[in-house]
Amino acid sequence: MPSVQITFPDGTSREFPQGVTALEVAKSIGPRLAAEALAAKVDGRLVDLTHRIESDAPIQFITPAAPEGLEIYRHSAAHLLAAAVTDLFPDAHPGVGPPTDTGFFYDFYREKPFTEDDLAKIESKMREIVKADLPNERLYFPKEEGKKLFDQMGEFLKCELVEEKAEPVFSAYRTGKFLDFCRGPHIPSTGRIKAFKLLSVAGAYWKGDEHSYPLQRIYGTAFFTARELDEFLAKIEEAKKRDHRRLGKELELFSIQDDAGPGLIFWHPKGGIVRKVIEDWLRDELLKRGYELVFTPHVMRLHLWETSGHTNFYRENMFGAMDVENDRYQLKPMNCPGHILIYKSRRRSYRELPVRMAELGTVYRYERSGVLHGLMRVRGFTQDDAHIFCAPEQLEDEVQACVEFAFAVLSAFGFDRYEVELSTRDPAHPEHYAGTIEEWERAEVALRSTLDRMKVPFKPMPGEAVFYGPKIDVKLVDAIGRPWQLTTVQFDFNLPSRFELEYVGADGRPHTPVMVHRALLGSIERFFGVLIEHYTGAFPAWLSPVQALVLPISEKQAAYAREVVEKLRGAGIRTELDDRNEKLNARIRDAQLQKVPFMLVVGDREAQAQGVAVRRRDTGDAGFRPVAEFIPWLRQLIDTRAVKW
RNA sequence: GCCGGCGUAGCUCAGUCGGUAGAGCAACGGUUUCGUAAACCGUAGGUCGGGGGUUCGAUUCCCUUCGCCGGCUCCA
């Protein structure tokens, strides 16, 4: 009997009869592995455990611990979902059903919408199928025959997929009566799926094309253990609790008003003060780092946007132009043209480069109504924008300074986790990009080597560059692990030439400067939203709208309470007085709900001793402190922008 | 924009299988003067998102429109 040599990850190898299945190999190692294994990697290819090994190959078993494990498991969970749906609803036609970062989904074409009740029914059907422990059987079909089969079953979406994607002989998986065109691999049987839950149903389109079939997408998630599933569900609940839209209302930070229009933000006094603090800090930093502050108009002649090219490539994101005295004006969707006009207002010498022009620039972009979301996605927002005009040889230093600035900003606001992405061009499509190959080459190298030099780990994103230049994006990771894209540092090969920007070099001749766009917080609105969710509205003292709240126990201490308030305010501490005719407990409760970091209770004892009884937002009663001691202590906490105390 | 869901008092929500609505909190008035997460009593508050239709009668059914929520797509 011919045999095959199978090599294990530890380097050892053994002989097995040719045609041995991966599962049999696993069994030969131990029953525990055989029970745990979900799939295998043979010769670097992911395969089912039923896969027969016909030639010498290295093998590796995919267990729940392997990075691919969860993905395969969830993919099988998606098949389980489709098996249940097609069983319960013969009029539902499956589309595609992949695993996602947080679970899986499956798309179906069906006239009638799925309801919440349907989800419950589907879920119990899925449990039945799990209990029945049906095998996930891998089958092979010649393309035409398979297509015919799907056609006879009425599965027109599957037919289309086979037509487009299938190899001459393609694989399919059968789970009970459900047959799916699928590359695999899958876990051996449905009984292996332990913990799953259907989450929601939402609309989607066949192949993401809104002119194609409207589909219904059922989302679910699956984990290896019930505990992990519960943790995940708890995390969703936690995220709901942190929702900035809810907190924004409760804490009176901001609002969006029907009368004004969707996606337009009203900053209320409490939010306004937070914004002021953020902006003040930011402007100080900008000046320290050699930026100049500018302001540019919100509407400018339309022809400027024609020169910049926005009327071509950005038109669908712009508000309509308005007529003014035989001319047309455009509400600005970006700040760059304004800054360019300032740059061009006079001749520039190489001696003054780099010119770093910063503006908290408010821009308006038309976003399709369905995409708006609280502060995160709006139609009017303020960018902490800057444009750096520099000589090509200054690029690397400028990029490094931007990235360092970005990290400084993130850490100042209490974010210590982030992910960096480097988006470069798709070399296969040079026609998609402005600028020459050489320019791109130089810019990409500059970005990459800057990150390398800074020892910043980054994810290369080939093909993700915008048409006018490569970019570095920084995504911060918030308190509950969600990434948010805020910072972007982008090269621009387009605008300097469109606006014929120049500087006079040491050689006395005109040169074209390189332009870098960069935003660190991105948009103040979105950043505020992220900040609210990161802190669940309980901002560090330096950002809190109200830093201290004085609570007299009764009317008897009114005069002393006002005295304390004046002293704190005199020290620049944002202080309020709550002398409402409510019990102390009630006022403390309100202050806790408003997330005021320090509550200062004053009764006769405190008045007597010229002090306050400090209550901390997070840890409660902290006891007596003399006012003369408390003020400098809090002042220092604020000045150092402490996140914890 | 598209698919699905939703829109009842300032907020959170109940309710009417078609006979024009109710609770808690908030607000306001009073009593109470209180020691670390909700004192008590009372008062007022809604053309049931807007418009149109069906009907003797619409908050309820139908159409339309605006907005919100979850997605698709895109992005700061």
XYZ file of C-alpha atoms (C1' of nucleotides) in Angstrom:
721
model
C 0.000 0.000 0.000
C 1.478 3.360 -1.003
C 2.119 5.687 1.864
C 2.516 9.422 2.461
C 4.916 11.230 4.710
C 3.102 13.721 6.963
C 5.060 16.380 8.786
C 3.801 17.978 11.992
C 4.339 21.546 13.146
C 7.034 20.428 15.602
C 9.095 19.098 12.666
C 8.560 15.411 13.293
C 6.962 13.319 10.604
C 5.244 10.001 10.242
C 4.057 7.702 7.509
C 0.407 7.119 6.821
C -1.365 5.102 4.149
C -2.084 7.207 1.090
C -5.587 8.684 1.163
C -5.643 8.943 4.934
C -8.040 11.620 6.139
C -6.938 14.565 8.234
C -9.250 13.341 10.969
C -7.574 9.939 11.038
C -4.219 11.620 11.371
C -5.577 13.671 14.268
C -6.942 10.536 15.925
C -3.563 8.883 15.656
C -2.117 11.736 17.676
C -4.787 11.703 20.322
C -8.528 11.606 20.861
C -8.478 15.058 22.444
C -7.030 16.657 19.310
C -9.474 14.753 17.125
C -12.346 16.058 19.211
C -11.082 19.634 19.233
C -9.963 19.971 15.632
C -12.292 22.001 13.421
C -10.347 21.730 10.191
C -6.794 21.238 9.044
C -4.150 22.993 7.057
C -2.453 20.595 4.666
C 0.383 21.920 2.584
C -0.665 25.420 3.609
C -4.228 24.923 2.362
C -7.211 24.947 4.692
C -9.187 21.737 4.298
C -11.937 19.753 5.992
C -11.072 17.005 8.438
C -12.526 14.563 5.922
C -9.933 15.657 3.369
C -7.880 12.745 2.008
C -4.148 13.270 1.874
C -2.714 11.819 -1.307
C 0.888 13.027 -1.185
C 3.595 14.007 1.273
C 2.635 17.193 3.077
C 3.007 19.179 6.247
C -0.141 19.239 8.378
C -1.446 21.510 11.046
C -4.743 21.190 12.855
C -7.046 24.141 13.224
C -8.422 24.136 16.740
C -10.408 26.858 18.481
C -7.063 28.318 19.525
C -5.905 28.872 15.938
C -6.543 32.251 14.353
C -8.565 30.663 11.534
C -10.569 28.551 13.963
C -13.229 31.058 14.874
C -13.614 32.160 11.276
C -14.287 28.627 10.039
C -16.608 27.989 12.968
C -18.625 31.110 12.219
C -18.721 30.332 8.543
C -20.288 26.999 9.452
C -22.681 28.846 11.746
C -23.721 30.926 8.721
C -24.462 27.701 6.833
C -26.423 26.496 9.816
C -28.456 29.698 9.664
C -29.123 29.240 5.953
C -30.081 25.603 6.492
C -32.638 26.678 9.098
C -33.995 29.545 7.001
C -34.396 27.533 3.801
C -36.097 24.804 5.792
C -38.580 27.167 7.439
C -39.029 29.559 4.525
C -38.936 27.824 1.140
C -39.495 31.231 -0.486
C -36.166 32.519 0.884
C -33.312 32.282 -1.594
C -29.818 32.279 -0.105
C -27.225 34.704 -1.429
C -23.913 34.791 0.398
C -23.081 34.150 4.026
C -19.592 34.868 5.290
C -18.093 35.185 8.756
C -17.379 38.741 9.932
C -15.187 40.282 12.622
C -17.897 39.888 15.196
C -19.953 36.979 13.921
C -21.541 36.075 10.633
C -24.452 36.919 8.376
C -26.388 35.365 5.566
C -28.243 37.266 2.844
C -31.567 36.059 1.486
C -33.850 37.190 -1.258
C -37.434 37.009 -0.063
C -40.544 39.055 -0.834
C -41.747 39.177 2.745
C -39.528 40.753 5.389
C -38.267 38.659 8.267
C -39.685 39.729 11.617
C -38.343 39.499 15.145
C -40.594 36.487 15.644
C -39.093 34.869 12.570
C -35.627 35.302 14.064
C -36.715 33.449 17.185
C -38.178 30.660 15.044
C -35.032 30.454 12.962
C -32.903 30.330 16.063
C -34.825 27.409 17.527
C -34.675 25.605 14.195
C -30.915 26.133 14.273
C -30.784 24.558 17.720
C -32.700 21.585 16.392
C -30.176 21.154 13.606
C -27.315 21.436 16.089
C -28.951 18.737 18.174
C -29.392 16.518 15.131
C -25.637 16.890 14.568
C -25.887 16.881 10.762
C -22.620 16.453 8.883
C -21.311 19.288 6.713
C -20.707 17.194 3.644
C -18.301 18.343 0.947
C -19.397 17.522 -2.595
C -18.000 18.208 -6.036
C -19.863 19.190 -9.162
C -18.798 19.910 -12.701
C -19.663 23.555 -13.291
C -22.493 23.120 -15.791
C -24.085 20.258 -13.926
C -23.925 22.104 -10.635
C -25.419 25.174 -12.165
C -28.264 23.144 -13.547
C -28.857 21.649 -10.140
C -29.107 25.078 -8.457
C -31.323 26.192 -11.300
C -33.705 23.277 -10.746
C -33.763 24.135 -7.044
C -34.780 27.662 -7.990
C -31.691 29.121 -6.377
C -31.070 31.842 -8.923
C -28.577 33.726 -6.781
C -26.451 30.625 -6.359
C -26.637 30.043 -10.112
C -25.258 33.493 -10.670
C -22.403 32.873 -8.255
C -21.515 29.564 -9.847
C -21.601 31.157 -13.260
C -19.230 33.893 -12.159
C -16.917 32.285 -9.705
C -16.919 28.512 -10.024
C -13.921 26.490 -11.175
C -14.645 23.842 -13.839
C -15.254 21.454 -10.964
C -16.428 23.252 -7.865
C -17.050 22.310 -4.286
C -20.316 22.594 -2.437
C -21.424 21.770 1.068
C -24.528 19.974 2.149
C -26.031 20.366 5.588
C -29.253 18.372 5.729
C -31.300 19.528 2.763
C -29.384 22.769 2.362
C -26.802 22.821 -0.414
C -24.368 25.709 -0.764
C -21.771 26.648 -3.342
C -18.795 27.093 -1.076
C -15.048 26.755 -0.996
C -14.982 25.696 2.636
C -13.600 24.413 4.804
C -16.259 23.685 7.378
C -16.395 22.060 10.741
C -17.332 18.373 10.518
C -20.909 18.643 11.768
C -23.492 21.027 13.157
C -23.302 19.475 16.599
C -19.981 21.209 17.129
C -21.589 24.637 17.255
C -21.992 25.446 20.899
C -22.920 29.068 21.445
C -24.632 31.297 18.936
C -27.298 33.959 18.728
C -29.111 35.773 15.965
C -28.852 39.509 16.445
C -30.691 41.475 13.808
C -32.025 41.633 10.325
C -31.131 44.466 7.964
C -31.234 45.371 4.325
C -28.439 44.713 1.874
C -28.072 44.422 -1.865
C -26.968 41.614 -4.052
C -23.249 42.243 -4.498
C -23.599 45.557 -2.681
C -25.182 47.088 -5.759
C -28.205 49.166 -4.953
C -29.637 48.609 -8.417
C -29.577 44.873 -7.899
C -31.865 42.603 -5.844
C -32.705 43.949 -2.394
C -31.810 41.262 0.108
C -32.434 40.720 3.758
C -29.356 40.138 5.827
C -29.659 38.181 9.033
C -26.828 38.887 11.450
C -25.716 36.530 14.155
C -22.703 35.689 16.183
C -21.131 32.487 17.389
C -18.493 31.597 19.949
C -16.885 28.424 21.177
C -18.280 28.835 24.663
C -21.427 30.266 26.184
C -19.255 32.443 28.387
C -17.624 34.176 25.422
C -21.025 34.697 23.851
C -22.367 36.232 27.052
C -19.349 38.501 27.268
C -19.916 39.624 23.708
C -23.587 40.332 24.358
C -22.632 42.217 27.511
C -20.250 44.281 25.423
C -23.062 45.225 23.070
C -25.095 46.303 26.079
C -22.115 48.254 27.360
C -21.757 50.000 24.020
C -25.436 50.952 24.161
C -24.931 52.454 27.594
C -22.110 54.532 26.202
C -24.030 55.713 23.171
C -23.046 59.361 22.738
C -26.459 60.221 21.364
C -28.107 59.186 24.611
C -25.404 60.700 26.798
C -25.382 63.878 24.725
C -29.008 64.437 25.616
C -28.755 63.376 29.241
C -25.690 65.513 29.898
C -26.987 68.387 27.754
C -23.886 68.350 25.592
C -25.378 68.740 22.139
C -28.480 68.238 20.066
C -29.623 67.750 16.516
C -32.813 69.601 15.696
C -35.508 68.631 13.255
C -36.200 72.267 12.533
C -32.616 72.900 11.495
C -32.016 69.723 9.546
C -30.375 66.358 9.921
C -26.642 66.025 10.489
C -26.259 69.543 11.861
C -24.952 69.862 15.391
C -26.007 72.276 18.110
C -23.385 72.490 20.813
C -25.161 73.260 24.079
C -23.364 75.162 26.858
C -22.038 71.987 28.505
C -20.709 70.624 25.226
C -19.550 74.056 24.206
C -17.242 74.375 27.167
C -15.705 70.980 26.439
C -15.121 72.076 22.877
C -13.533 75.308 24.051
C -11.127 73.380 26.281
C -10.218 70.994 23.463
C -9.710 73.835 21.009
C -7.659 75.959 23.390
C -5.346 73.074 24.120
C -5.058 72.252 20.462
C -4.286 75.818 19.384
C -1.578 76.107 22.026
C -0.025 72.902 20.739
C -0.226 74.093 17.135
C 1.609 77.292 17.957
C 4.237 75.395 19.947
C 4.818 73.144 16.969
C 5.360 75.885 14.440
C 1.929 76.100 12.884
C 0.266 79.368 11.928
C -3.420 79.849 12.579
C -5.647 81.062 9.799
C -9.343 81.533 9.141
C -10.953 81.203 5.756
C -14.481 81.956 4.488
C -17.259 79.387 4.533
C -18.452 80.257 1.048
C -16.236 80.970 -1.906
C -16.730 81.371 -5.609
C -17.630 78.180 -7.372
C -14.828 78.611 -9.883
C -12.303 78.056 -7.099
C -13.772 74.570 -6.656
C -13.519 74.022 -10.372
C -9.833 74.869 -10.240
C -9.310 72.532 -7.302
C -11.170 69.776 -9.090
C -13.770 69.355 -6.351
C -16.640 70.016 -8.754
C -15.498 66.907 -10.572
C -14.414 64.362 -8.056
C -16.286 65.611 -5.000
C -19.520 66.948 -6.446
C -21.825 64.331 -4.944
C -20.579 65.318 -1.492
C -21.090 69.042 -1.852
C -24.091 71.169 -0.976
C -25.570 72.827 -4.040
C -23.995 76.082 -5.190
C -25.874 79.325 -4.523
C -26.486 82.327 -6.769
C -25.103 85.635 -5.637
C -24.999 88.711 -7.886
C -24.535 86.985 -11.235
C -22.008 84.635 -9.713
C -22.100 81.271 -8.067
C -20.794 80.525 -4.606
C -20.062 77.233 -2.955
C -20.254 76.237 0.698
C -16.864 74.725 1.464
C -16.534 70.959 1.811
C -12.810 71.259 2.498
C -10.358 73.873 3.680
C -7.495 73.280 1.272
C -8.348 75.800 -1.455
C -8.639 78.564 1.132
C -5.230 77.786 2.551
C -3.778 77.601 -0.913
C -5.048 81.102 -1.655
C -3.232 82.373 1.420
C -0.072 80.583 0.311
C -0.402 82.109 -3.125
C -1.074 85.590 -1.829
C 2.579 86.378 -2.258
C 5.784 84.944 -3.560
C 7.260 82.228 -1.295
C 10.924 81.556 -0.725
C 12.478 78.204 0.108
C 13.755 79.920 3.253
C 10.274 80.111 4.775
C 9.326 76.511 4.082
C 7.741 74.547 5.520
C 4.645 76.701 5.790
C 2.262 75.009 8.206
C -1.188 76.526 8.021
C -3.780 75.372 10.518
C -7.454 76.122 10.839
C -10.290 74.764 12.884
C -12.194 74.855 9.660
C -15.905 74.208 9.524
C -16.922 72.380 6.393
C -20.226 71.196 5.010
C -20.624 67.984 3.113
C -23.732 66.499 1.687
C -24.014 63.002 3.103
C -26.796 60.675 2.016
C -29.505 60.750 4.640
C -29.170 57.098 5.565
C -25.552 57.380 6.653
C -25.915 60.113 9.260
C -25.166 59.025 12.793
C -25.133 61.299 15.837
C -21.852 63.160 16.016
C -19.981 60.458 14.161
C -21.297 61.159 10.694
C -22.724 64.625 10.112
C -23.230 67.209 7.383
C -21.482 70.132 9.023
C -18.331 69.682 11.042
C -15.132 71.348 12.095
C -11.840 69.792 11.162
C -8.639 70.472 13.035
C -7.195 70.873 9.609
C -3.754 71.922 8.468
C -1.852 72.070 5.229
C 1.870 71.879 5.117
C 3.628 73.309 2.090
C 7.207 72.103 1.971
C 10.126 71.203 -0.232
C 10.292 67.551 -1.242
C 13.350 66.942 0.909
C 11.451 68.145 3.981
C 8.761 65.530 3.569
C 9.987 62.910 5.968
C 10.564 65.310 8.832
C 7.138 66.832 8.363
C 5.421 63.480 8.241
C 7.227 62.347 11.341
C 6.230 65.536 13.145
C 2.601 64.967 12.136
C 2.557 61.399 13.388
C 4.244 62.402 16.644
C 1.742 65.224 17.033
C -1.090 62.784 16.469
C 0.194 60.453 19.173
C 0.625 63.389 21.555
C -2.964 64.436 20.917
C -4.337 60.959 21.468
C -2.451 60.444 24.695
C -3.462 63.885 25.983
C -7.074 62.793 25.757
C -6.450 59.491 27.447
C -6.243 57.140 24.482
C -3.316 54.787 24.683
C -4.166 52.238 22.026
C -4.132 52.890 18.315
C -3.629 51.253 14.949
C -1.707 52.815 12.085
C -2.446 52.151 8.433
C -0.398 53.096 5.412
C -2.507 53.437 2.274
C -0.615 53.243 -0.984
C -1.606 53.150 -4.642
C -2.661 50.139 -6.588
C 0.243 49.693 -9.014
C -2.046 47.895 -11.447
C -4.044 51.080 -12.086
C -1.689 54.037 -12.551
C -4.454 55.834 -14.432
C -6.454 56.215 -11.203
C -3.916 58.578 -9.710
C -2.777 62.156 -10.076
C 0.953 62.847 -10.110
C 3.865 60.960 -11.587
C 5.079 57.485 -10.674
C 8.278 59.041 -9.325
C 6.379 61.380 -7.039
C 4.302 58.523 -5.708
C 7.347 56.386 -5.260
C 9.096 59.090 -3.279
C 6.067 59.850 -1.128
C 5.334 56.224 -0.330
C 8.934 55.604 0.575
C 8.931 58.728 2.730
C 5.837 57.591 4.600
C 7.017 54.051 5.039
C 10.527 54.917 6.154
C 9.197 57.512 8.579
C 7.030 54.901 10.243
C 9.900 52.435 10.246
C 12.237 54.972 11.748
C 9.680 55.771 14.450
C 9.314 52.042 15.025
C 5.561 52.394 14.660
C 3.941 49.128 13.624
C 1.528 49.689 10.750
C -0.757 47.818 8.461
C 0.023 48.295 4.749
C -3.137 49.001 2.775
C -2.171 48.715 -0.886
C -4.737 50.197 -3.230
C -6.367 52.222 -0.447
C -4.726 55.545 -1.297
C -6.907 58.433 -2.440
C -6.359 59.487 -6.010
C -4.282 62.527 -5.113
C -1.756 60.845 -2.835
C -0.795 58.147 -0.326
C -1.721 58.567 3.321
C -1.194 57.450 6.879
C -4.311 56.952 8.982
C -4.349 56.490 12.722
C -7.266 54.691 14.300
C -7.596 55.015 18.020
C -9.005 52.157 20.037
C -11.490 53.217 22.701
C -12.177 51.934 26.211
C -14.174 48.976 24.948
C -11.899 48.093 22.075
C -13.619 49.750 19.138
C -11.420 51.402 16.523
C -12.217 54.922 15.318
C -10.590 56.603 12.381
C -9.659 60.161 13.240
C -6.155 61.118 12.234
C -5.185 61.262 8.616
C -1.961 62.497 7.048
C -2.281 62.703 3.276
C 0.011 63.680 0.467
C -1.351 65.751 -2.328
C 0.141 65.681 -5.800
C -2.917 67.210 -7.297
C -3.570 70.655 -5.860
C -0.047 72.143 -6.071
C -0.066 71.688 -9.806
C -3.723 72.645 -10.296
C -3.122 75.909 -8.462
C 0.389 76.284 -9.878
C 1.953 76.643 -6.456
C 5.541 77.756 -6.371
C 8.400 78.715 -4.186
C 11.686 80.237 -5.197
C 14.525 77.836 -4.534
C 18.123 78.512 -3.543
C 18.848 78.390 -7.253
C 16.602 81.377 -7.796
C 14.224 79.313 -9.896
C 10.572 78.401 -9.233
C 9.845 74.982 -7.764
C 6.613 73.192 -6.976
C 6.123 72.603 -3.265
C 4.813 69.349 -1.852
C 1.569 69.605 0.038
C 0.461 67.548 3.033
C -3.099 67.600 4.360
C -3.479 66.520 7.906
C -6.166 66.349 10.538
C -5.428 64.911 13.958
C -8.728 64.805 15.763
C -10.286 64.570 12.333
C -13.536 66.314 13.090
C -14.181 67.972 16.436
C -17.701 66.589 16.320
C -16.679 62.997 15.747
C -13.852 63.284 18.220
C -16.276 64.586 20.816
C -18.538 61.630 20.101
C -15.649 59.217 20.566
C -14.600 61.037 23.725
C -18.103 60.805 25.178
C -18.272 57.083 24.505
C -14.718 56.433 25.673
C -15.428 58.030 29.043
C -19.144 57.156 29.161
C -19.643 60.889 29.649
C -17.481 60.923 32.800
C -14.765 63.202 31.462
C -11.464 63.772 33.202
C -11.588 66.885 35.364
C -9.822 69.131 32.846
C -12.545 68.400 30.277
C -15.569 68.228 32.555
C -18.134 70.944 31.868
C -18.644 71.333 35.612
C -15.528 70.500 37.576
C -16.872 71.070 41.066
C -20.389 71.323 42.437
C -20.959 72.920 45.818
C -23.784 71.407 47.850
C -24.870 73.249 50.982
C -26.698 70.910 53.345
C -29.354 73.462 54.182
C -30.162 77.111 53.666
C -28.140 77.924 56.750
C -24.886 77.425 54.853
C -25.938 79.468 51.810
C -23.542 82.322 52.438
C -20.588 80.059 53.087
C -21.410 77.961 50.012
C -21.380 81.055 47.812
C -18.062 82.021 49.327
C -16.599 78.612 48.416
C -17.982 78.896 44.879
C -16.364 82.313 44.467
C -13.020 81.039 45.663
C -13.052 78.091 43.267
C -14.160 80.241 40.376
C -11.450 82.699 41.303
C -8.978 79.891 40.765
C -10.436 79.270 37.323
C -12.270 76.117 38.310
C -15.625 75.615 36.637
C -17.872 75.539 39.670
C -21.628 75.471 40.136
C -23.815 75.793 43.180
C -26.742 73.458 43.763
C -28.823 75.051 46.504
C -32.142 73.738 45.227
C -34.722 72.856 47.814
C -33.942 69.154 47.565
C -32.459 66.710 50.011
C -28.710 66.309 49.889
C -29.146 62.740 48.664
C -31.239 63.871 45.749
C -28.738 66.531 44.742
C -25.868 64.090 45.019
C -27.759 61.670 42.848
C -28.297 64.325 40.208
C -24.630 65.303 40.334
C -23.591 61.662 39.964
C -25.868 61.272 36.980
C -24.395 64.449 35.512
C -20.954 62.891 36.127
C -19.563 65.882 37.990
C -16.074 64.821 39.122
C -16.112 66.625 42.499
C -19.047 67.297 44.780
C -18.269 69.578 47.670
C -20.665 69.203 50.548
C -20.744 72.110 52.990
C -22.555 71.990 56.310
C -21.987 73.732 59.604
C -18.869 71.711 60.353
C -17.217 72.687 57.052
C -18.239 76.326 57.398
C -16.724 76.315 60.855
C -13.426 74.875 59.649
C -13.235 76.728 56.314
C -13.330 73.502 54.356
C -15.423 71.206 52.215
C -16.427 67.568 52.455
C -15.198 66.141 49.139
C -17.159 63.508 47.331
C -15.494 61.978 44.299
C -17.523 60.890 41.345
C -15.935 57.454 41.171
C -15.089 56.565 44.758
C -17.567 58.501 46.838
C -17.007 60.317 50.107
C -13.367 61.379 50.449
C -13.690 63.328 53.663
C -12.857 66.823 54.824
C -10.383 69.101 53.027
C -9.602 72.726 53.878
C -10.569 74.934 50.931
C -7.097 76.432 50.862
C -5.697 72.959 50.313
C -8.339 71.584 47.975
C -8.141 74.376 45.414
C -4.444 74.040 44.527
C -4.805 70.271 44.543
C -7.660 70.339 42.029
C -5.949 73.120 40.067
C -2.938 70.895 39.614
C -5.087 67.945 38.588
C -6.640 70.103 35.891
C -3.397 71.681 34.751
C -1.721 68.320 34.301
C -4.802 67.082 32.463
C -4.886 64.047 34.712
C -7.050 61.217 33.447
C -7.149 59.458 36.808
C -6.864 60.709 40.365
C -30.405 57.350 -1.677
C -32.109 52.116 -0.913
C -34.208 47.864 2.412
C -36.569 47.027 7.179
C -38.370 49.036 11.816
C -40.114 53.233 14.610
C -42.457 58.334 15.675
C -48.086 59.152 21.844
C -46.592 65.159 27.406
C -39.820 68.214 28.059
C -37.755 62.764 28.942
C -38.740 57.239 29.317
C -42.795 54.561 27.959
C -48.154 52.344 28.411
C -52.792 52.434 25.620
C -56.987 52.639 21.959
C -59.259 45.019 17.601
C -61.918 53.093 14.750
C -65.752 56.415 19.533
C -60.176 62.450 20.025
C -55.465 59.370 25.682
C -52.515 57.625 30.686
C -48.036 56.484 34.244
C -43.220 57.660 36.239
C -39.568 61.372 36.086
C -38.859 66.572 34.802
C -41.553 71.592 35.174
C -44.557 74.892 38.273
C -46.961 76.098 43.442
C -46.783 74.820 48.531
C -44.961 72.111 52.942
C -40.229 70.426 54.618
C -34.176 72.732 56.102
C -32.351 67.883 55.459
C -24.783 64.938 56.266
C -23.087 61.508 50.831
C -27.410 58.113 44.729
C -34.593 59.974 44.407
C -38.859 64.024 50.952
C -44.319 64.918 50.768
C -48.894 67.223 48.807
C -50.919 69.675 44.782
C -51.145 72.069 39.682
C -50.438 72.382 34.766
C -48.906 70.018 30.364
C -50.637 66.258 24.327
C -54.710 69.167 17.150
C -50.940 60.939 19.423
C -44.433 63.909 13.768
C -46.814 66.943 9.217
C -50.323 66.654 5.002
C -54.090 63.983 2.350
C -57.699 59.906 1.887
C -61.472 56.118 3.639
C -65.361 56.687 7.470
C -71.060 59.257 10.834
C -66.334 59.490 13.433
C -59.027 58.486 12.508
C -54.086 58.903 17.346
C -55.748 53.837 15.513
C -56.879 51.814 8.633
C -54.669 53.523 3.645
C -51.466 56.971 0.850
C -47.793 60.627 1.093
C -44.082 63.586 3.490
C -40.467 64.749 7.388
C -37.432 62.777 11.106
C -35.121 58.865 13.993
C -33.072 53.711 14.570
C -30.537 49.127 12.349
C -28.065 47.877 7.892
C -26.145 48.463 2.544
C -22.635 52.049 0.242
C -19.264 55.861 1.552
C -16.307 58.587 4.915
C -13.579 63.146 9.145
